[in-house]
Coordinates of N, CA and C in Angstrom, one line a residue:
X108 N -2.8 -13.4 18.5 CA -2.1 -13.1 17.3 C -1.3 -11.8 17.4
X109 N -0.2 -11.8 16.3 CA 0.3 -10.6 16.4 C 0.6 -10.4 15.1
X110 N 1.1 -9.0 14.9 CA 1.8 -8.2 13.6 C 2.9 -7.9 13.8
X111 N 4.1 -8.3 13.0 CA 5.5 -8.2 13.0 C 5.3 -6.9 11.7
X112 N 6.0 -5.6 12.2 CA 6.0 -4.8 11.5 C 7.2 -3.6 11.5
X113 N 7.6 -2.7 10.0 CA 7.9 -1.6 10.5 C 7.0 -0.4 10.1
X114 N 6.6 0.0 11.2 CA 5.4 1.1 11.0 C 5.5 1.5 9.9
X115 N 6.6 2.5 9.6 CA 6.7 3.3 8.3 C 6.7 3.0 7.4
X116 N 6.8 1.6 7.1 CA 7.0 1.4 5.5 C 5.5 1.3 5.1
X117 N 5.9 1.6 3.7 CA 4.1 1.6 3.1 C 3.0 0.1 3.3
X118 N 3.5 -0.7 2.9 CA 3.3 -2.1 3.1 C 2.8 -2.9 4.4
X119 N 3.1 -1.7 5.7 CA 2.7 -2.2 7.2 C 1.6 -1.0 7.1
X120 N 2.0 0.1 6.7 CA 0.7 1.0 6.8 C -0.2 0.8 5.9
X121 N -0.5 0.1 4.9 CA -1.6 -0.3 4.3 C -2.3 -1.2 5.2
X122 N -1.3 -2.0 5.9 CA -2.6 -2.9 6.9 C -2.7 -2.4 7.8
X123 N -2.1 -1.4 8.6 CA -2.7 -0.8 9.5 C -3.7 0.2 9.4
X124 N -4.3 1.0 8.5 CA -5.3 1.5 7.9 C -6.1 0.8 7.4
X125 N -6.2 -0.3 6.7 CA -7.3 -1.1 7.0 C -7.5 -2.0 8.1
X126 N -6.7 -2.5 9.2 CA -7.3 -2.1 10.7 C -7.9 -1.4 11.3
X127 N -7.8 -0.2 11.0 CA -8.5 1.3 11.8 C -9.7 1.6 11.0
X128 N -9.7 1.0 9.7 CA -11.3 0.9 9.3 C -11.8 0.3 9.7
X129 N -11.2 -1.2 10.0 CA -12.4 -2.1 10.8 C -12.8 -2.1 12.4
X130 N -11.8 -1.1 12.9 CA -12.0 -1.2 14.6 C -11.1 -1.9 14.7
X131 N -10.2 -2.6 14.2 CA -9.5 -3.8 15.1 C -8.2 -3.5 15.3
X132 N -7.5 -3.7 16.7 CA -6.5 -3.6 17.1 C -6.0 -4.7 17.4
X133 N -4.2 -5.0 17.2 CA -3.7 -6.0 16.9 C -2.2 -5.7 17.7
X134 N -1.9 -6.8 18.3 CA -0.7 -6.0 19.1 C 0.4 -6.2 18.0
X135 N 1.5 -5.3 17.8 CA 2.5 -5.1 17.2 C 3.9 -5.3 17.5
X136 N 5.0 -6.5 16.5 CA 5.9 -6.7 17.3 C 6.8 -5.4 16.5
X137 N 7.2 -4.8 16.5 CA 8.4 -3.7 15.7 C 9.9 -4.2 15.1
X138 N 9.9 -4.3 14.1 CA 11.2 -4.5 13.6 C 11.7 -3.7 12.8
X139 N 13.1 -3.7 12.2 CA 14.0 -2.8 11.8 C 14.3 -3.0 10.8
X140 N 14.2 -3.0 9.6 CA 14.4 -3.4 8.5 C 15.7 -3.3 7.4
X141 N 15.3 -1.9 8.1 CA 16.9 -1.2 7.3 C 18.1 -1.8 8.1
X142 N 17.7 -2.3 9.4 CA 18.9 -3.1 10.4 C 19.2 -4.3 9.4
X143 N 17.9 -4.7 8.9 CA 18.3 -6.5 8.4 C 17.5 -7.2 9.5
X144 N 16.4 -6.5 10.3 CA 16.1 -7.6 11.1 C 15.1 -8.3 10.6
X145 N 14.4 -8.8 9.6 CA 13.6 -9.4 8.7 C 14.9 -10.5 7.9
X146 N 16.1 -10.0 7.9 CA 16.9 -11.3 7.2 C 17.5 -12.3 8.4
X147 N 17.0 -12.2 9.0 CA 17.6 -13.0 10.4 C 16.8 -14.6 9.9
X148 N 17.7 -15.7 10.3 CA 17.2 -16.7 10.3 C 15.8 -17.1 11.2
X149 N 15.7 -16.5 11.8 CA 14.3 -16.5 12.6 C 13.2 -15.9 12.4
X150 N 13.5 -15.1 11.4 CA 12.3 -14.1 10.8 C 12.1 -14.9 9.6
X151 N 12.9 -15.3 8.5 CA 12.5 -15.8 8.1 C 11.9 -17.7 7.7
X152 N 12.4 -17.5 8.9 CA 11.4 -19.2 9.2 C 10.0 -19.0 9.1
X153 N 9.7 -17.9 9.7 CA 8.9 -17.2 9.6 C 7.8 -17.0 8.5
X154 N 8.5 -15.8 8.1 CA 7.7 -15.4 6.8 C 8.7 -16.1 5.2
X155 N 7.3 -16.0 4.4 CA 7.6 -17.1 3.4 C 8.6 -15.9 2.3
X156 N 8.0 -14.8 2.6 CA 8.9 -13.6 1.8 C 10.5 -12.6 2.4
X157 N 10.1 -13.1 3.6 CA 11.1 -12.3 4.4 C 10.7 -10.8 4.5
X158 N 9.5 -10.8 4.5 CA 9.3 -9.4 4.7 C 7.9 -8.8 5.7
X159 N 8.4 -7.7 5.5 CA 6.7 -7.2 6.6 C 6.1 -6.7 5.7
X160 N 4.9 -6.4 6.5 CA 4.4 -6.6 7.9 C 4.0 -8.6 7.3
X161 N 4.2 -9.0 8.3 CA 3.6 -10.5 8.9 C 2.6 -10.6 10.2
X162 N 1.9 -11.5 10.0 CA 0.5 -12.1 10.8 C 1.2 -13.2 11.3
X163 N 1.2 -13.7 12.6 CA 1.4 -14.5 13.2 C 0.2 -15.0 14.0
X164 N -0.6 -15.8 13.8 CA -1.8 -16.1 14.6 C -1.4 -17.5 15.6
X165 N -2.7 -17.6 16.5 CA -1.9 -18.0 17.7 C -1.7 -19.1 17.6
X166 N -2.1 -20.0 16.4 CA -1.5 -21.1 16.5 C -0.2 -21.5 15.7
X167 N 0.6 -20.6 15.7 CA 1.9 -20.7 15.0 C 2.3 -20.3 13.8
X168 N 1.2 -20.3 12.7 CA 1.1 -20.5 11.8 C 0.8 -18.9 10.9
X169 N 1.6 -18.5 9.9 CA 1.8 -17.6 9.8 C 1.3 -16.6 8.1
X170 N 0.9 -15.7 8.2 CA 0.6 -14.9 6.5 C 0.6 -13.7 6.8
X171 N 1.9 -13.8 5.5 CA 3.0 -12.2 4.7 C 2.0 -12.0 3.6
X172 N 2.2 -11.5 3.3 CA 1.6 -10.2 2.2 C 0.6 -8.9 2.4
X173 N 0.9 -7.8 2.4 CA 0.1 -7.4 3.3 C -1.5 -7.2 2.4
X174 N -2.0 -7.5 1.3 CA -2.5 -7.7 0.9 C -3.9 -9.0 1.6
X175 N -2.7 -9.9 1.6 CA -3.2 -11.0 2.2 C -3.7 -11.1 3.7
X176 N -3.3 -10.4 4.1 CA -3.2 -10.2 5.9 C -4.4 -9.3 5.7
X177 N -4.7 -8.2 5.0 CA -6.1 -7.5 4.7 C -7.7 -8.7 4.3
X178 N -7.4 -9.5 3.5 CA -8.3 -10.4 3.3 C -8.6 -11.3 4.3
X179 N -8.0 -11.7 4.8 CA -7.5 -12.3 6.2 C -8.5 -11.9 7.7
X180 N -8.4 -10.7 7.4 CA -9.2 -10.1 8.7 C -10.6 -9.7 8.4
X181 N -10.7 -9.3 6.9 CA -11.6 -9.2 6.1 C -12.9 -10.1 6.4
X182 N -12.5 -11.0 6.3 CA -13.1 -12.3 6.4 C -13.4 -13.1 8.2
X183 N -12.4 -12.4 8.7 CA -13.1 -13.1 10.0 C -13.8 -12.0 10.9
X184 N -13.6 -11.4 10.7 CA -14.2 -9.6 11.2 C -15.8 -9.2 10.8
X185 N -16.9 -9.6 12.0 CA -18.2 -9.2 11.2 C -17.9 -8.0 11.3
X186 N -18.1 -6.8 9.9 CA -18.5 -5.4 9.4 C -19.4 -5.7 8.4
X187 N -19.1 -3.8 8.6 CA -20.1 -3.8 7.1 C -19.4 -2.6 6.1
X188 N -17.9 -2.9 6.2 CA -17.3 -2.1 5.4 C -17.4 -2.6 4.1
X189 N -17.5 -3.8 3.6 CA -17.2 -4.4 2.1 C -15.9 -3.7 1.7
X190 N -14.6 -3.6 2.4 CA -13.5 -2.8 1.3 C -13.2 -3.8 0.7
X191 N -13.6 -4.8 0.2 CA -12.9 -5.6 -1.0 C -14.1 -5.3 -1.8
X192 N -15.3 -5.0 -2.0 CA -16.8 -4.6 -3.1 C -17.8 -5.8 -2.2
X193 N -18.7 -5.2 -2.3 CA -20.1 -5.5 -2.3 C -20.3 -6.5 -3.3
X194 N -21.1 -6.3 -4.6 CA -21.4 -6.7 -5.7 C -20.1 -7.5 -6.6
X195 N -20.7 -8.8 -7.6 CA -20.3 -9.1 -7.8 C -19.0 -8.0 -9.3
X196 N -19.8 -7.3 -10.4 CA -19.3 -6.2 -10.5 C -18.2 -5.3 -9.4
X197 N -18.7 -4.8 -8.4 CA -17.8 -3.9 -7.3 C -16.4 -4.8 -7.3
X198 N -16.7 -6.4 -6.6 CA -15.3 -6.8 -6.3 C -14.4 -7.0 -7.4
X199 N -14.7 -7.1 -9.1 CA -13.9 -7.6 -9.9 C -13.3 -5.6 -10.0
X200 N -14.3 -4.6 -10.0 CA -13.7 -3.4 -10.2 C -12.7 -3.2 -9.0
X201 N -12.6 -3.4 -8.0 CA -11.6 -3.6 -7.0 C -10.5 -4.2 -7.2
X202 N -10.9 -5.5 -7.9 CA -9.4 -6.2 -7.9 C -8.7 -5.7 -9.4
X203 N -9.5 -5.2 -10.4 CA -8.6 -4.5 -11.4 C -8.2 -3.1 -11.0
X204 N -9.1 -2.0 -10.5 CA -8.1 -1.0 -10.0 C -6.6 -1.4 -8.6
X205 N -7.4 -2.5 -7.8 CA -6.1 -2.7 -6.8 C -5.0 -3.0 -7.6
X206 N -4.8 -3.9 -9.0 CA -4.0 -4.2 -9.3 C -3.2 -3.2 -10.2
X207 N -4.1 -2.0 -10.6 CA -3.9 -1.2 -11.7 C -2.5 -0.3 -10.3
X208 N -3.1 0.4 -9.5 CA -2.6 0.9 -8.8 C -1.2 0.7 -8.1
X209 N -1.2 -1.2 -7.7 CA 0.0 -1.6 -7.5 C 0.9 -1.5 -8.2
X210 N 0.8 -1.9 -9.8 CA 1.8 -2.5 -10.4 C 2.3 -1.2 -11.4
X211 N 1.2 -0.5 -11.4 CA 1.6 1.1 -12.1 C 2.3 2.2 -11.5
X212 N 1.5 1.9 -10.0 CA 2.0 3.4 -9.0 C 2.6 2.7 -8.3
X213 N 2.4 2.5 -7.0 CA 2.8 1.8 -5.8 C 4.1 0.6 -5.7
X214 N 4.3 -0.2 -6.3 CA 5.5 -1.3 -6.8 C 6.5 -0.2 -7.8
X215 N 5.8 0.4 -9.0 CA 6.9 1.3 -9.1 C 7.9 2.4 -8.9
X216 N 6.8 3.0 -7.9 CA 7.4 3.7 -7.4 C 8.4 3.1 -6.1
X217 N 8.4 2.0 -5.6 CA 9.2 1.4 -4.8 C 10.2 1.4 -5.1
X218 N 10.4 0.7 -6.7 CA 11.5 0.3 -7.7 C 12.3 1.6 -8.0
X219 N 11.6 3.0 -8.4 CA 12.2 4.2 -8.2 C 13.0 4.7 -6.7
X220 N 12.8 4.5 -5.8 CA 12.9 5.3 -4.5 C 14.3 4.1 -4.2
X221 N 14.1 2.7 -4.2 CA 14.8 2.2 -3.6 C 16.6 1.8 -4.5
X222 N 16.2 2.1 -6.2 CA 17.5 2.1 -7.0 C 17.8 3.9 -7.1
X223 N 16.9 4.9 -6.6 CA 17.6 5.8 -6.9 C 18.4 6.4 -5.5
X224 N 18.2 5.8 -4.4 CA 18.7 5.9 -3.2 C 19.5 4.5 -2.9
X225 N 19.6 3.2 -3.7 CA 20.1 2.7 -3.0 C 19.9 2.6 -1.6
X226 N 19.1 2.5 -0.7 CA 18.8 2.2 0.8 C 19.3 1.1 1.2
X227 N 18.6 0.0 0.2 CA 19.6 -1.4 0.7 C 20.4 -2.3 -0.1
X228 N 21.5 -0.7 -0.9 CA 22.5 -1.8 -1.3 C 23.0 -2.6 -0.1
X229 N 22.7 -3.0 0.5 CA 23.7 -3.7 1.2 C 22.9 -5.7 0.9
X230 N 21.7 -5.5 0.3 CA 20.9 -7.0 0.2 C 20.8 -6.8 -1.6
X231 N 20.9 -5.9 -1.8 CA 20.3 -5.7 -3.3 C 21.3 -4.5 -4.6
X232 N 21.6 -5.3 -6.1 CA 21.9 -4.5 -6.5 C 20.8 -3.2 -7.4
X233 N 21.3 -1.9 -7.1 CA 20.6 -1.0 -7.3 C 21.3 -0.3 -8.8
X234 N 20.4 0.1 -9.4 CA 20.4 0.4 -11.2 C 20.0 1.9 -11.0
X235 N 20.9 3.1 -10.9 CA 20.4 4.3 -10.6 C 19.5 4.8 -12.2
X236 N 19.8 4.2 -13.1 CA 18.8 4.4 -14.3 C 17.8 3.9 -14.5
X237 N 17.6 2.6 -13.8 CA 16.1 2.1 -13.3 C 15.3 2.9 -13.0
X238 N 15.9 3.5 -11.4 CA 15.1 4.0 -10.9 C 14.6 5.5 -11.1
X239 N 15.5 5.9 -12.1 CA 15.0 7.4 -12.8 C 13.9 6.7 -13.8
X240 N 14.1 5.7 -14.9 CA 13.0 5.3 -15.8 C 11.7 4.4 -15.0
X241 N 11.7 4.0 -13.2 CA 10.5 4.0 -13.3 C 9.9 5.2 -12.1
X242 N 10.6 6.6 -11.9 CA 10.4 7.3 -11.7 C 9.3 8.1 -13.2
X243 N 10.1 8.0 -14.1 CA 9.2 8.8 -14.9 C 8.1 8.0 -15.3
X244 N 7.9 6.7 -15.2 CA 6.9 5.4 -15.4 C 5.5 5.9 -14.6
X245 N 5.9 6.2 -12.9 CA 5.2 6.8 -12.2 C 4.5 8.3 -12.5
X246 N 5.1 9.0 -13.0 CA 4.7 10.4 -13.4 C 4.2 10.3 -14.7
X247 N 4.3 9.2 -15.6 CA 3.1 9.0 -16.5 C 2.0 8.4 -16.5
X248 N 2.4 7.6 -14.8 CA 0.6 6.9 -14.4 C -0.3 8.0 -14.1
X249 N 0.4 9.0 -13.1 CA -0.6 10.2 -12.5 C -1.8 10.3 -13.5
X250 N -1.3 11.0 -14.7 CA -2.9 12.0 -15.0 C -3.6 11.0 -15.3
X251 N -3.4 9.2 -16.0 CA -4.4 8.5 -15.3 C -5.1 8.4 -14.2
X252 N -4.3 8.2 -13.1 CA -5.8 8.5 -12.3 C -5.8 9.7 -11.4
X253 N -5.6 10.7 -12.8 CA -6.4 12.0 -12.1 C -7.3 12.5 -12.9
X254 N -7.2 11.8 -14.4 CA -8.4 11.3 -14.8 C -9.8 10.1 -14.3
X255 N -8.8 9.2 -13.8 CA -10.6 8.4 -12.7 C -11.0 9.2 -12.2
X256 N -10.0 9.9 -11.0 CA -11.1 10.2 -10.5 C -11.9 11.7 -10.5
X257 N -11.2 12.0 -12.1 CA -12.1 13.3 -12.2 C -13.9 12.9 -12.5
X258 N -13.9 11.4 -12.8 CA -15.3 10.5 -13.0 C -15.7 10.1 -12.1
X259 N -14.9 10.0 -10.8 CA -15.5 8.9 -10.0 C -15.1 9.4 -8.6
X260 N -15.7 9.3 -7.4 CA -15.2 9.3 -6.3 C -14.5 9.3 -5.3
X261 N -14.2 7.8 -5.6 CA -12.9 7.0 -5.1 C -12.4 6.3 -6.4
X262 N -11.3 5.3 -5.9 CA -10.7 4.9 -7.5 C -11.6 4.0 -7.7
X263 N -11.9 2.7 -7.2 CA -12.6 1.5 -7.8 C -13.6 2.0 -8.0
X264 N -14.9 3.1 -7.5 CA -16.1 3.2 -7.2 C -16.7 4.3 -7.0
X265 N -17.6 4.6 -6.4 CA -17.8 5.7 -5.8 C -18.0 5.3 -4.5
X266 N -17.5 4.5 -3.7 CA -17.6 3.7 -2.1 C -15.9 3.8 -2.0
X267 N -15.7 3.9 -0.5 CA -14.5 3.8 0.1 C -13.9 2.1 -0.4
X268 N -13.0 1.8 -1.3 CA -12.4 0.5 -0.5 C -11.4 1.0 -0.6
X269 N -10.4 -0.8 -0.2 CA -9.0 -1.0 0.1 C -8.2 -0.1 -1.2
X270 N -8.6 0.1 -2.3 CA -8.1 0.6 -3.4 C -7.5 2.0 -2.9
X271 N -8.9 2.6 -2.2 CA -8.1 4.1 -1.6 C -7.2 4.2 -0.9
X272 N -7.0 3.2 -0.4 CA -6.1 2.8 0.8 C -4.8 2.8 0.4
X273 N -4.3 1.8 -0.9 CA -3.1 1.4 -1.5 C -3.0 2.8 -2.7
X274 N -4.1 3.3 -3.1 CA -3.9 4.7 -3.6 C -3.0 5.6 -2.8
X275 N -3.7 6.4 -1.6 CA -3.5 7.3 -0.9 C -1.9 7.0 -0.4
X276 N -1.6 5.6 0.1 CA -0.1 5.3 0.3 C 0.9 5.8 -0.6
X277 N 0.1 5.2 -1.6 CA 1.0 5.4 -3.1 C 1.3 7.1 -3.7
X278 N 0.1 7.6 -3.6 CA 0.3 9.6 -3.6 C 1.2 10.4 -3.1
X279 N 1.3 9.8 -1.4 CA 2.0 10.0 -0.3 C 3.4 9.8 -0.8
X280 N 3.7 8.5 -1.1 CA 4.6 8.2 -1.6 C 5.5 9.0 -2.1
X281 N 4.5 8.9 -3.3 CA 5.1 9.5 -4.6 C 5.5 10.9 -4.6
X282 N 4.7 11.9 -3.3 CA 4.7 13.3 -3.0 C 6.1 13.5 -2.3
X283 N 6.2 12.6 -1.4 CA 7.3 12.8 -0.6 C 8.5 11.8 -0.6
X284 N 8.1 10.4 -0.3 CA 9.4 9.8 -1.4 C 9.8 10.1 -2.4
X285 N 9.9 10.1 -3.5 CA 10.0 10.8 -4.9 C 9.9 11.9 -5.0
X286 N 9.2 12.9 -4.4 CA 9.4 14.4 -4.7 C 9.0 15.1 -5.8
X287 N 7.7 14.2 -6.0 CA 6.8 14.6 -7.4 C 6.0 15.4 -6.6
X288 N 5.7 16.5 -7.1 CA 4.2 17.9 -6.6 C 3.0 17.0 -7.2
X289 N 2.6 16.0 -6.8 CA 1.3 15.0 -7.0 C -0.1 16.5 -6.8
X290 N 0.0 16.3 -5.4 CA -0.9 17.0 -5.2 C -1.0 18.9 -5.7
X291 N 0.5 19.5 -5.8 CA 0.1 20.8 -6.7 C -0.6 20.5 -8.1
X292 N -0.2 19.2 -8.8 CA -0.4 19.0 -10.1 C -1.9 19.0 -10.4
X293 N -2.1 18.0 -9.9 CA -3.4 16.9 -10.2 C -5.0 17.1 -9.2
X294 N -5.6 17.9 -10.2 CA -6.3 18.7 -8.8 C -7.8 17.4 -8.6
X295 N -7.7 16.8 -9.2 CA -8.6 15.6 -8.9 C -8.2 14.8 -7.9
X296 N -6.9 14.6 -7.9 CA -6.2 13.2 -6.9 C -6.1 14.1 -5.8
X297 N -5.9 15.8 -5.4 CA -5.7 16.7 -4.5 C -7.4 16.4 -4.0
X298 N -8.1 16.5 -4.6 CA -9.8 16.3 -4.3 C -9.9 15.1 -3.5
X299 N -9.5 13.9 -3.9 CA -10.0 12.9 -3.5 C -9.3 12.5 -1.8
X300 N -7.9 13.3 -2.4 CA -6.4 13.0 -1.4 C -7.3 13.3 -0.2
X301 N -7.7 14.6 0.1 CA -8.5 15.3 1.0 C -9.2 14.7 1.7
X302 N -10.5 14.5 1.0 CA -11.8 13.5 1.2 C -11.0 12.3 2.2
X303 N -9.6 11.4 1.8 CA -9.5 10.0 2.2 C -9.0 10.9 3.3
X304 N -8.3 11.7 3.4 CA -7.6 12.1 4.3 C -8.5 12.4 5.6
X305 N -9.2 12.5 5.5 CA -10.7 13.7 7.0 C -10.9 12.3 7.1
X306 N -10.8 10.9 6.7 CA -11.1 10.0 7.5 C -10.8 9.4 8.8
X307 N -11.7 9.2 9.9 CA -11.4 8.8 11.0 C -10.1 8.1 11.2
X308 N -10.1 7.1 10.0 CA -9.3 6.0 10.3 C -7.5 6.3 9.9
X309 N -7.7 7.5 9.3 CA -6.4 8.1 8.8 C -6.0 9.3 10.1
X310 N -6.6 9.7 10.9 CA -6.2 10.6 11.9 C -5.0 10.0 12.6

């Protein structure tokens, strides 16, 4: 099997951090994105979204999302990480904070970075007032969860999962794509940022 990816985007490094939690190495093909090489007729025969990172396993047959591509390995991989929860409780608090995180921080702030930069007008029209209103969308999720986790841990729990994972991307993000002081601000998410950060699997 392999992974069609571009390292840097948030969406290939979410699955590659949850690779390096499980031990597992996966050979990588590298693509260019901002080139357009994901719009190539061949990439997308490919993938059903046209986008990365993509799983190609060896019998042809292929799964985008990097979400999906995490469950994916999840599941065939004996650990004892449980990053999707343990308990029946744990996994529904997982899948409501994963979702809370995506569609609040992480997707919005994509929607901010990519209309206020325009990167790929060249496939997409960009709304530079979009992406200032879901710039500030983002900067209203923060002291939500710099209120979790002034309660809690990690976000889903008090256990590492994937949630930290799509958190910490999203922080990152938001610190340096967008150019919000996340971590001067929010001395809870600066707490936790830390903690994910001294992880082996983030070195």
């Amino acid at each position: 099997m392999k992974i069609y990816q571009t390292a840097m985007t948030p969406s290939c490094r979410r699955v590659s951090l949850f690779l390096n939690e499980l031990g597992i190495e996966v050979p990588r093909i590298e693509i260019n994105v901002k080139e357009g090489d994901n719009l190539t007729e061949e990439f997308k025969a490919k993938a059903v979204n046209g986008r990365v990172p993509l799983l190609e396993l060896d019998d042809g047959s292929t799964i985008c999302e990097s979400v999906a591509i995490c469950r994916y390995f999840d599941e065939i991989a004996f650990n004892d990480k449980s990053l999707f929860g343990i308990t029946t409780k744990e996994k529904a608090d997982v899948e409501m904070w994963h979702r809370i995180i995506e569609f609040q921080g992480l997707y919005t702030g994509f929607q901010a970075f990519r209309n206020l930069t325009s990167i790929y007008d060249d496939r997409e029209t960009c709304v530079y007032e979009w992406g200032a209103e879901s710039k500030n969308r983002v900067r209203e999720f923060l002291p939500q969860l710099d209120e979790r986790l002034a309660n809690s841990g990690y976000v889903a729990s008090e256990r590492f999962t994937i949630v930290d994972i799509t958190a910490y991307i999203f922080v990152g993000f938001a610190q340096n794509g967008l150019e919000i002081e996340v971590l001067e601000q929010y001395p809870n998410i600066r707490r936790w940022f830390e903690l994910v950060s001294s992880r082996p699997a983030f070195q």
